[in-house]
Amino acid sequence: MSWEKNVRRVEPYVAGEQPKAEGVIKLNTNECPYPPSPEIKKILEKMDYGKLRLYPDMHAKELVNALADYYHVKQQQVFVGVGSDDVLAMAFMTFFYGERPILFPDITYSFYDVWAEVFRIPYRVCALDGDFRIKKEDYLSPNGGIVIPNPNAPTGVLEDTGFFEEIIASNPESVVIVDEAYVDFGGESTIPLIDRYDNLLVVQTFSKSRAMAGARIGFAIGNEKLIRYLKDVKFSFNSYTMNMPAIEIGRAAVLDDAYFREIVGKIIKTREWTKKELGRLGFSFADSKANFVFACHERVPAKDLFLALKENNIYVRHWDKKRISNYLRITIGTDEQMEKLIAFLEKYLNEN
């Protein structure tokens, strides 16, 4: 007999590499290449460290109120957590408790099947079509819940709100989660639909467009009843998931809308330039509306490119998985970083 027979075993999520060497161009984890709002620096410089002896506000009211005002919703329609991963995990635990399988794409954020496995949730993956687009009809069959990113990751493909509205309206007995981690880079949010559909939960993050991956702030917006159920599970698990500094700097980031729009605009402009340059070099890719491009080359295998880039201190993401093994996911960095990437690729492709 061994204690191991009682262990809950699961294949964990594997994050992108975090190289520590100097001079690395890091384009593998979809982080923002720019610093967060300068208002955050002011908050941190004035922060009273003595307050850390106290528990934070378990309801994170300052942050919740700022988000409610920004997205024109009620405070009771907002839920916050430690990054969107925490929010999504809570949502899986809360809403996906039936006997029918939940549905999500076969090529998507690779944490979904991990949560399904660890929480013992039955699930079925729905294959994207040949252009990496979601097939709407796959989500119109009986299910125990649905989760779809928009834009999808790692493909970057965006669907319009009308596409999702049909899925939401056709599944009144299931909670539909739209994971909008990348929506600020060119998409239209489904948040306006929450007053029409009580089964819609929209999840976003501060890690990408608000340049705060290190602060771990995520949030969900949905019907008041959905949010109430989420809080019941959260407060049964850990009442103080949001720490005091995160609440204060998160609020500051939401209030600095001008800076937010400035850096998002920069990334979009650089993304469009990068797409043109990759196309010129023989890469093909879906029309990404995220802060990355998911590309394959017409004649050079992705793994060869991945290794060559890494040897030259340029990190991108590669998965040795069915259907996507010949693709690289390339995060959009600064103009200078992307120019160096394109220069290296051009030289490498000419020599090989």
mmCIF file of C-alpha atoms in Angstrom:
data_model
loop_
_atom_site.group_PDB
_atom_site.id
_atom_site.type_symbol
_atom_site.label_atom_id
_atom_site.label_comp_id
_atom_site.label_asym_id
_atom_site.label_seq_id
_atom_site.Cartn_x
_atom_site.Cartn_y
_atom_site.Cartn_z
ATOM 1 C CA MET A 1 0.000 0.000 0.000
ATOM 2 C CA SER A 2 1.177 3.529 -0.758
ATOM 3 C CA TRP A 3 -0.083 7.043 -0.091
ATOM 4 C CA GLU A 4 0.286 7.645 -3.862
ATOM 5 C CA LYS A 5 -2.940 5.757 -4.579
ATOM 6 C CA ASN A 6 -4.809 8.741 -3.089
ATOM 7 C CA VAL A 7 -3.020 11.385 -5.168
ATOM 8 C CA ARG A 8 -5.035 13.387 -7.708
ATOM 9 C CA ARG A 9 -2.879 13.105 -10.827
ATOM 10 C CA VAL A 10 -3.063 15.381 -13.817
ATOM 11 C CA GLU A 11 -0.857 16.425 -16.731
ATOM 12 C CA PRO A 12 -0.053 20.061 -15.820
ATOM 13 C CA TYR A 13 -0.186 23.115 -18.032
ATOM 14 C CA VAL A 14 3.223 23.983 -19.494
ATOM 15 C CA ALA A 15 3.990 27.690 -19.693
ATOM 16 C CA GLY A 16 6.421 29.291 -22.124
ATOM 17 C CA GLU A 17 10.092 29.444 -21.212
ATOM 18 C CA GLN A 18 11.265 32.328 -19.016
ATOM 19 C CA PRO A 19 14.878 32.942 -20.093
ATOM 20 C CA LYS A 20 16.979 34.989 -17.673
ATOM 21 C CA ALA A 21 19.967 35.781 -19.882
ATOM 22 C CA GLU A 22 20.709 39.355 -20.911
ATOM 23 C CA GLY A 23 19.928 40.449 -24.464
ATOM 24 C CA VAL A 24 17.114 37.964 -25.063
ATOM 25 C CA ILE A 25 14.242 38.985 -27.338
ATOM 26 C CA LYS A 26 11.326 37.331 -25.584
ATOM 27 C CA LEU A 27 8.409 36.749 -27.937
ATOM 28 C CA ASN A 28 7.040 33.513 -26.474
ATOM 29 C CA THR A 29 4.564 34.334 -23.684
ATOM 30 C CA ASN A 30 2.344 37.112 -25.121
ATOM 31 C CA GLU A 31 3.451 39.642 -22.533
ATOM 32 C CA CYS A 32 3.183 43.349 -23.318
ATOM 33 C CA PRO A 33 6.510 44.797 -24.511
ATOM 34 C CA TYR A 34 5.810 48.129 -22.805
ATOM 35 C CA PRO A 35 5.654 49.007 -19.097
ATOM 36 C CA PRO A 36 2.299 49.498 -17.369
ATOM 37 C CA SER A 37 0.697 52.890 -16.768
ATOM 38 C CA PRO A 38 2.989 55.483 -15.100
ATOM 39 C CA GLU A 39 0.160 55.976 -12.601
ATOM 40 C CA ILE A 40 1.032 52.556 -11.179
ATOM 41 C CA LYS A 41 4.574 53.696 -10.412
ATOM 42 C CA LYS A 42 3.150 56.657 -8.463
ATOM 43 C CA ILE A 43 0.879 54.331 -6.444
ATOM 44 C CA LEU A 44 3.769 51.989 -5.594
ATOM 45 C CA GLU A 45 6.081 54.843 -4.575
ATOM 46 C CA LYS A 46 3.475 56.218 -2.164
ATOM 47 C CA MET A 47 2.223 52.856 -0.885
ATOM 48 C CA ASP A 48 2.223 52.424 2.905
ATOM 49 C CA TYR A 49 3.960 49.081 3.375
ATOM 50 C CA GLY A 50 2.700 48.957 6.956
ATOM 51 C CA LYS A 51 -0.787 48.221 5.621
ATOM 52 C CA LEU A 52 0.465 44.829 4.484
ATOM 53 C CA ARG A 53 -0.030 43.576 8.042
ATOM 54 C CA LEU A 54 -3.788 43.842 7.445
ATOM 55 C CA TYR A 55 -5.991 41.565 5.366
ATOM 56 C CA PRO A 56 -7.040 43.176 2.074
ATOM 57 C CA ASP A 57 -10.652 43.977 1.213
ATOM 58 C CA MET A 58 -12.036 40.529 0.348
ATOM 59 C CA HIS A 59 -14.476 42.140 -2.119
ATOM 60 C CA ALA A 60 -11.751 44.278 -3.772
ATOM 61 C CA LYS A 61 -14.315 47.080 -3.985
ATOM 62 C CA GLU A 62 -11.951 49.761 -5.336
ATOM 63 C CA LEU A 63 -10.999 47.595 -8.294
ATOM 64 C CA VAL A 64 -14.509 46.219 -8.823
ATOM 65 C CA ASN A 65 -16.015 49.723 -8.812
ATOM 66 C CA ALA A 66 -13.448 50.971 -11.333
ATOM 67 C CA LEU A 67 -14.149 48.051 -13.660
ATOM 68 C CA ALA A 68 -17.921 48.472 -13.302
ATOM 69 C CA ASP A 69 -17.669 52.151 -14.223
ATOM 70 C CA TYR A 70 -15.321 51.474 -17.134
ATOM 71 C CA TYR A 71 -17.472 48.754 -18.701
ATOM 72 C CA HIS A 72 -20.804 50.420 -17.802
ATOM 73 C CA VAL A 73 -22.085 47.531 -15.706
ATOM 74 C CA LYS A 74 -23.220 47.125 -12.106
ATOM 75 C CA GLN A 75 -20.715 46.358 -9.362
ATOM 76 C CA GLN A 76 -22.685 43.171 -8.689
ATOM 77 C CA GLN A 77 -21.868 42.036 -12.238
ATOM 78 C CA VAL A 78 -18.074 42.058 -11.714
ATOM 79 C CA PHE A 79 -15.845 39.322 -10.265
ATOM 80 C CA VAL A 80 -12.065 39.675 -9.807
ATOM 81 C CA GLY A 81 -9.330 37.118 -9.268
ATOM 82 C CA VAL A 82 -5.609 36.388 -9.410
ATOM 83 C CA GLY A 83 -5.234 36.595 -13.165
ATOM 84 C CA SER A 84 -7.788 35.266 -15.643
ATOM 85 C CA ASP A 85 -6.454 31.752 -14.952
ATOM 86 C CA ASP A 86 -7.776 32.005 -11.404
ATOM 87 C CA VAL A 87 -11.089 33.438 -12.624
ATOM 88 C CA LEU A 88 -11.469 30.699 -15.247
ATOM 89 C CA ALA A 89 -10.564 27.942 -12.792
ATOM 90 C CA MET A 90 -13.217 29.257 -10.376
ATOM 91 C CA ALA A 91 -15.725 29.361 -13.222
ATOM 92 C CA PHE A 92 -14.942 25.762 -14.219
ATOM 93 C CA MET A 93 -15.397 24.694 -10.593
ATOM 94 C CA THR A 94 -18.625 26.646 -10.216
ATOM 95 C CA PHE A 95 -20.530 26.136 -13.446
ATOM 96 C CA PHE A 96 -19.267 22.910 -15.005
ATOM 97 C CA TYR A 97 -20.738 20.417 -12.575
ATOM 98 C CA GLY A 98 -23.153 18.443 -14.763
ATOM 99 C CA GLU A 99 -22.976 15.013 -16.345
ATOM 100 C CA ARG A 100 -22.823 16.204 -19.948
ATOM 101 C CA PRO A 101 -19.402 17.117 -21.383
ATOM 102 C CA ILE A 102 -18.292 20.711 -21.651
ATOM 103 C CA LEU A 103 -17.165 21.865 -25.103
ATOM 104 C CA PHE A 104 -14.120 23.814 -26.275
ATOM 105 C CA PRO A 105 -11.957 23.893 -29.442
ATOM 106 C CA ASP A 106 -9.284 21.305 -30.174
ATOM 107 C CA ILE A 107 -6.749 24.063 -30.872
ATOM 108 C CA THR A 108 -7.077 26.575 -28.045
ATOM 109 C CA TYR A 109 -5.715 27.659 -24.673
ATOM 110 C CA SER A 110 -4.135 24.500 -23.303
ATOM 111 C CA PHE A 111 -5.231 25.135 -19.721
ATOM 112 C CA TYR A 112 -8.875 24.177 -20.480
ATOM 113 C CA ASP A 113 -8.319 20.431 -20.618
ATOM 114 C CA VAL A 114 -6.037 20.653 -17.554
ATOM 115 C CA TRP A 115 -8.826 22.212 -15.470
ATOM 116 C CA ALA A 116 -11.320 19.709 -16.842
ATOM 117 C CA GLU A 117 -9.035 16.862 -15.798
ATOM 118 C CA VAL A 118 -8.175 18.200 -12.341
ATOM 119 C CA PHE A 119 -11.826 18.988 -11.503
ATOM 120 C CA ARG A 120 -13.026 15.707 -13.061
ATOM 121 C CA ILE A 121 -15.249 17.487 -15.588
ATOM 122 C CA PRO A 122 -16.260 15.481 -18.674
ATOM 123 C CA TYR A 123 -15.287 17.325 -21.853
ATOM 124 C CA ARG A 124 -15.260 17.077 -25.634
ATOM 125 C CA VAL A 125 -13.006 19.039 -27.975
ATOM 126 C CA CYS A 126 -14.499 20.406 -31.180
ATOM 127 C CA ALA A 127 -12.164 20.493 -34.178
ATOM 128 C CA LEU A 128 -11.503 23.830 -35.844
ATOM 129 C CA ASP A 129 -11.921 23.825 -39.611
ATOM 130 C CA GLY A 130 -9.010 23.924 -42.063
ATOM 131 C CA ASP A 131 -8.711 27.700 -41.682
ATOM 132 C CA PHE A 132 -8.590 27.412 -37.873
ATOM 133 C CA ARG A 133 -12.106 28.775 -37.524
ATOM 134 C CA ILE A 134 -14.659 27.600 -34.978
ATOM 135 C CA LYS A 135 -17.540 25.580 -36.439
ATOM 136 C CA LYS A 136 -20.635 27.031 -34.841
ATOM 137 C CA GLU A 137 -22.724 23.877 -35.319
ATOM 138 C CA ASP A 138 -20.404 21.959 -32.975
ATOM 139 C CA TYR A 139 -21.669 24.091 -30.082
ATOM 140 C CA LEU A 140 -25.373 23.637 -30.760
ATOM 141 C CA SER A 141 -25.555 20.071 -29.400
ATOM 142 C CA PRO A 142 -26.414 19.106 -25.772
ATOM 143 C CA ASN A 143 -23.546 19.984 -23.402
ATOM 144 C CA GLY A 144 -22.626 20.792 -19.835
ATOM 145 C CA GLY A 145 -21.026 24.147 -20.649
ATOM 146 C CA ILE A 146 -18.963 25.936 -23.274
ATOM 147 C CA VAL A 147 -15.692 27.883 -23.160
ATOM 148 C CA ILE A 148 -14.225 29.605 -26.220
ATOM 149 C CA PRO A 149 -11.509 32.282 -26.428
ATOM 150 C CA ASN A 150 -12.134 35.246 -28.730
ATOM 151 C CA PRO A 151 -9.730 35.909 -30.372
ATOM 152 C CA ASN A 152 -8.745 32.271 -30.113
ATOM 153 C CA ALA A 153 -5.290 31.319 -28.903
ATOM 154 C CA PRO A 154 -2.860 30.358 -30.306
ATOM 155 C CA THR A 155 -4.449 31.068 -33.723
ATOM 156 C CA GLY A 156 -5.416 34.718 -33.205
ATOM 157 C CA VAL A 157 -8.660 34.206 -35.144
ATOM 158 C CA LEU A 158 -11.533 36.511 -34.151
ATOM 159 C CA GLU A 159 -15.268 35.868 -34.472
ATOM 160 C CA ASP A 160 -17.875 38.641 -34.291
ATOM 161 C CA THR A 161 -20.385 39.025 -31.472
ATOM 162 C CA GLY A 162 -23.239 37.802 -33.668
ATOM 163 C CA PHE A 163 -21.462 34.473 -34.023
ATOM 164 C CA PHE A 164 -21.303 34.082 -30.250
ATOM 165 C CA GLU A 165 -24.813 35.363 -29.666
ATOM 166 C CA GLU A 166 -26.250 32.439 -31.622
ATOM 167 C CA ILE A 167 -24.230 29.974 -29.518
ATOM 168 C CA ILE A 168 -25.257 31.680 -26.260
ATOM 169 C CA ALA A 169 -28.932 31.888 -27.240
ATOM 170 C CA SER A 170 -28.961 28.229 -28.318
ATOM 171 C CA ASN A 171 -27.613 27.018 -24.964
ATOM 172 C CA PRO A 172 -29.910 28.451 -22.264
ATOM 173 C CA GLU A 173 -29.247 25.453 -19.982
ATOM 174 C CA SER A 174 -25.451 25.890 -20.097
ATOM 175 C CA VAL A 175 -23.062 28.611 -19.021
ATOM 176 C CA VAL A 176 -21.106 29.949 -21.991
ATOM 177 C CA ILE A 177 -17.719 31.450 -21.110
ATOM 178 C CA VAL A 178 -16.123 33.775 -23.652
ATOM 179 C CA ASP A 179 -12.438 34.153 -22.769
ATOM 180 C CA GLU A 180 -11.431 37.588 -24.055
ATOM 181 C CA ALA A 181 -7.787 37.707 -22.990
ATOM 182 C CA TYR A 182 -6.826 39.317 -26.330
ATOM 183 C CA VAL A 183 -9.997 41.188 -27.299
ATOM 184 C CA ASP A 184 -8.456 44.650 -26.803
ATOM 185 C CA PHE A 185 -6.142 44.137 -29.795
ATOM 186 C CA GLY A 186 -8.858 44.368 -32.414
ATOM 187 C CA GLY A 187 -11.998 42.591 -31.270
ATOM 188 C CA GLU A 188 -15.438 43.562 -30.069
ATOM 189 C CA SER A 189 -16.331 42.387 -26.575
ATOM 190 C CA THR A 190 -19.437 40.332 -25.838
ATOM 191 C CA ILE A 191 -19.926 42.249 -22.559
ATOM 192 C CA PRO A 192 -22.939 44.170 -23.974
ATOM 193 C CA LEU A 193 -24.767 40.818 -24.288
ATOM 194 C CA ILE A 194 -24.782 40.063 -20.547
ATOM 195 C CA ASP A 195 -28.057 41.897 -19.943
ATOM 196 C CA ARG A 196 -29.751 39.839 -22.643
ATOM 197 C CA TYR A 197 -28.402 36.427 -21.647
ATOM 198 C CA ASP A 198 -28.073 35.249 -18.056
ATOM 199 C CA ASN A 199 -25.857 32.313 -19.098
ATOM 200 C CA LEU A 200 -22.981 34.412 -20.483
ATOM 201 C CA LEU A 201 -19.747 34.969 -18.542
ATOM 202 C CA VAL A 202 -17.059 37.172 -20.128
ATOM 203 C CA VAL A 203 -13.497 36.836 -18.795
ATOM 204 C CA GLN A 204 -10.646 39.284 -19.361
ATOM 205 C CA THR A 205 -7.149 39.891 -17.992
ATOM 206 C CA PHE A 206 -4.731 42.714 -17.150
ATOM 207 C CA SER A 207 -1.783 40.568 -18.315
ATOM 208 C CA LYS A 208 -1.808 41.498 -22.001
ATOM 209 C CA SER A 209 -3.228 44.874 -23.024
ATOM 210 C CA ARG A 210 -2.727 46.476 -19.593
ATOM 211 C CA ALA A 211 0.907 45.258 -19.328
ATOM 212 C CA MET A 212 0.466 43.752 -15.850
ATOM 213 C CA ALA A 213 1.219 40.025 -16.170
ATOM 214 C CA GLY A 214 3.333 40.232 -13.020
ATOM 215 C CA ALA A 215 0.480 41.646 -10.938
ATOM 216 C CA ARG A 216 -1.895 38.728 -11.668
ATOM 217 C CA ILE A 217 -5.247 40.474 -12.123
ATOM 218 C CA GLY A 218 -8.190 39.020 -14.004
ATOM 219 C CA PHE A 219 -11.916 39.619 -13.969
ATOM 220 C CA ALA A 220 -15.258 38.316 -15.165
ATOM 221 C CA ILE A 221 -18.427 40.180 -16.060
ATOM 222 C CA GLY A 222 -21.819 38.502 -16.166
ATOM 223 C CA ASN A 223 -25.329 38.253 -14.812
ATOM 224 C CA GLU A 224 -25.600 39.089 -11.095
ATOM 225 C CA LYS A 225 -26.658 35.531 -10.266
ATOM 226 C CA LEU A 226 -23.614 34.079 -12.062
ATOM 227 C CA ILE A 227 -21.309 36.404 -10.145
ATOM 228 C CA ARG A 228 -22.984 35.512 -6.851
ATOM 229 C CA TYR A 229 -22.405 31.805 -7.482
ATOM 230 C CA LEU A 230 -18.775 32.500 -8.400
ATOM 231 C CA LYS A 231 -18.226 34.404 -5.174
ATOM 232 C CA ASP A 232 -19.779 31.585 -3.136
ATOM 233 C CA VAL A 233 -17.179 29.176 -4.521
ATOM 234 C CA LYS A 234 -14.322 31.684 -4.230
ATOM 235 C CA PHE A 235 -15.082 32.504 -0.602
ATOM 236 C CA SER A 236 -15.362 28.793 0.193
ATOM 237 C CA PHE A 237 -11.905 28.310 -1.296
ATOM 238 C CA ASN A 238 -9.986 31.448 -0.286
ATOM 239 C CA SER A 239 -11.615 34.670 0.925
ATOM 240 C CA TYR A 240 -8.574 36.867 0.216
ATOM 241 C CA THR A 241 -7.383 36.005 -3.264
ATOM 242 C CA MET A 242 -6.657 39.627 -4.252
ATOM 243 C CA ASN A 243 -3.806 41.298 -2.390
ATOM 244 C CA MET A 244 -3.845 44.970 -1.385
ATOM 245 C CA PRO A 245 -1.159 46.242 -3.848
ATOM 246 C CA ALA A 246 -2.868 44.467 -6.773
ATOM 247 C CA ILE A 247 -6.218 46.054 -5.908
ATOM 248 C CA GLU A 248 -4.719 49.555 -5.766
ATOM 249 C CA ILE A 249 -2.566 49.371 -8.893
ATOM 250 C CA GLY A 250 -5.316 47.560 -10.785
ATOM 251 C CA ARG A 251 -7.664 50.460 -10.115
ATOM 252 C CA ALA A 252 -4.997 52.937 -11.275
ATOM 253 C CA ALA A 253 -4.535 51.016 -14.528
ATOM 254 C CA VAL A 254 -8.271 51.062 -15.286
ATOM 255 C CA LEU A 255 -8.476 54.809 -14.660
ATOM 256 C CA ASP A 256 -5.573 55.593 -17.035
ATOM 257 C CA ASP A 257 -7.527 54.886 -20.209
ATOM 258 C CA ALA A 258 -5.390 57.183 -22.379
ATOM 259 C CA TYR A 259 -2.212 55.193 -21.695
ATOM 260 C CA PHE A 260 -4.057 51.900 -22.204
ATOM 261 C CA ARG A 261 -5.249 52.983 -25.643
ATOM 262 C CA GLU A 262 -1.818 54.322 -26.547
ATOM 263 C CA ILE A 263 0.057 51.072 -25.952
ATOM 264 C CA VAL A 264 -2.673 48.933 -27.543
ATOM 265 C CA GLY A 265 -2.486 51.165 -30.620
ATOM 266 C CA LYS A 266 1.301 50.726 -30.771
ATOM 267 C CA ILE A 267 1.031 46.937 -30.598
ATOM 268 C CA ILE A 268 -1.656 46.800 -33.291
ATOM 269 C CA LYS A 269 0.459 48.963 -35.619
ATOM 270 C CA THR A 270 3.530 46.775 -35.051
ATOM 271 C CA ARG A 271 1.462 43.602 -35.546
ATOM 272 C CA GLU A 272 0.210 44.764 -38.934
ATOM 273 C CA TRP A 273 3.761 45.638 -40.038
ATOM 274 C CA THR A 274 4.991 42.243 -38.825
ATOM 275 C CA LYS A 275 2.261 40.419 -40.756
ATOM 276 C CA LYS A 276 3.275 42.151 -43.983
ATOM 277 C CA GLU A 277 6.938 41.311 -43.438
ATOM 278 C CA LEU A 278 6.234 37.671 -42.569
ATOM 279 C CA GLY A 279 4.078 37.371 -45.683
ATOM 280 C CA ARG A 280 6.926 38.785 -47.766
ATOM 281 C CA LEU A 281 9.244 36.096 -46.348
ATOM 282 C CA GLY A 282 6.915 33.231 -47.308
ATOM 283 C CA PHE A 283 5.004 32.720 -44.074
ATOM 284 C CA SER A 284 1.276 32.058 -44.012
ATOM 285 C CA PHE A 285 -1.036 32.742 -41.084
ATOM 286 C CA ALA A 286 -4.592 33.539 -40.112
ATOM 287 C CA ASP A 287 -5.477 37.229 -39.840
ATOM 288 C CA SER A 288 -4.541 37.632 -36.186
ATOM 289 C CA LYS A 289 -6.446 40.136 -34.059
ATOM 290 C CA ALA A 290 -4.385 39.364 -30.954
ATOM 291 C CA ASN A 291 -0.922 40.453 -29.801
ATOM 292 C CA PHE A 292 0.731 37.548 -31.610
ATOM 293 C CA VAL A 293 0.879 35.879 -35.017
ATOM 294 C CA PHE A 294 0.526 32.111 -35.532
ATOM 295 C CA ALA A 295 2.583 31.375 -38.628
ATOM 296 C CA CYS A 296 4.104 28.572 -40.704
ATOM 297 C CA HIS A 297 6.660 28.826 -43.494
ATOM 298 C CA GLU A 298 6.147 27.465 -46.990
ATOM 299 C CA ARG A 299 9.344 25.393 -47.013
ATOM 300 C CA VAL A 300 11.200 25.469 -43.656
ATOM 301 C CA PRO A 301 9.836 23.352 -40.767
ATOM 302 C CA ALA A 302 8.706 25.306 -37.709
ATOM 303 C CA LYS A 303 10.908 23.311 -35.358
ATOM 304 C CA ASP A 304 14.026 24.220 -37.355
ATOM 305 C CA LEU A 305 13.078 27.879 -37.216
ATOM 306 C CA PHE A 306 12.258 27.656 -33.512
ATOM 307 C CA LEU A 307 15.667 26.166 -32.665
ATOM 308 C CA ALA A 308 17.563 28.585 -34.915
ATOM 309 C CA LEU A 309 15.807 31.555 -33.334
ATOM 310 C CA LYS A 310 16.466 30.250 -29.830
ATOM 311 C CA GLU A 311 20.161 29.758 -30.573
ATOM 312 C CA ASN A 312 20.231 33.436 -31.467
ATOM 313 C CA ASN A 313 18.426 34.555 -28.295
ATOM 314 C CA ILE A 314 15.034 35.089 -29.927
ATOM 315 C CA TYR A 315 12.360 33.093 -28.114
ATOM 316 C CA VAL A 316 9.047 32.219 -29.771
ATOM 317 C CA ARG A 317 6.544 29.459 -28.924
ATOM 318 C CA HIS A 318 6.339 26.046 -30.614
ATOM 319 C CA TRP A 319 4.116 23.078 -29.779
ATOM 320 C CA ASP A 320 4.933 19.609 -31.057
ATOM 321 C CA LYS A 321 1.234 18.760 -31.288
ATOM 322 C CA LYS A 322 -1.069 17.381 -33.946
ATOM 323 C CA ARG A 323 -2.257 19.958 -36.499
ATOM 324 C CA ILE A 324 -0.034 22.775 -35.191
ATOM 325 C CA SER A 325 3.462 21.258 -35.094
ATOM 326 C CA ASN A 326 4.514 23.291 -38.122
ATOM 327 C CA TYR A 327 3.457 26.633 -36.630
ATOM 328 C CA LEU A 328 5.199 29.208 -34.481
ATOM 329 C CA ARG A 329 3.361 31.618 -32.207
ATOM 330 C CA ILE A 330 5.223 34.914 -32.310
ATOM 331 C CA THR A 331 4.355 37.545 -29.714
ATOM 332 C CA ILE A 332 4.381 41.137 -30.941
ATOM 333 C CA GLY A 333 7.199 43.038 -29.268
ATOM 334 C CA THR A 334 8.516 46.561 -29.776
ATOM 335 C CA ASP A 335 9.279 47.839 -33.281
ATOM 336 C CA GLU A 336 12.994 47.282 -32.625
ATOM 337 C CA GLN A 337 12.436 43.684 -31.470
ATOM 338 C CA MET A 338 10.274 42.820 -34.466
ATOM 339 C CA GLU A 339 12.758 44.401 -36.877
ATOM 340 C CA LYS A 340 15.500 42.198 -35.397
ATOM 341 C CA LEU A 341 13.251 39.126 -35.716
ATOM 342 C CA ILE A 342 12.498 39.854 -39.379
ATOM 343 C CA ALA A 343 16.165 40.600 -40.137
ATOM 344 C CA PHE A 344 17.223 37.269 -38.619
ATOM 345 C CA LEU A 345 14.510 35.319 -40.439
ATOM 346 C CA GLU A 346 15.393 36.935 -43.769
ATOM 347 C CA LYS A 347 19.076 36.075 -43.362
ATOM 348 C CA TYR A 348 18.320 32.529 -42.179
ATOM 349 C CA LEU A 349 15.886 31.806 -45.000
ATOM 350 C CA ASN A 350 18.299 33.130 -47.626
ATOM 351 C CA GLU A 351 21.045 30.861 -46.288
ATOM 352 C CA ASN A 352 18.826 27.800 -45.976
#
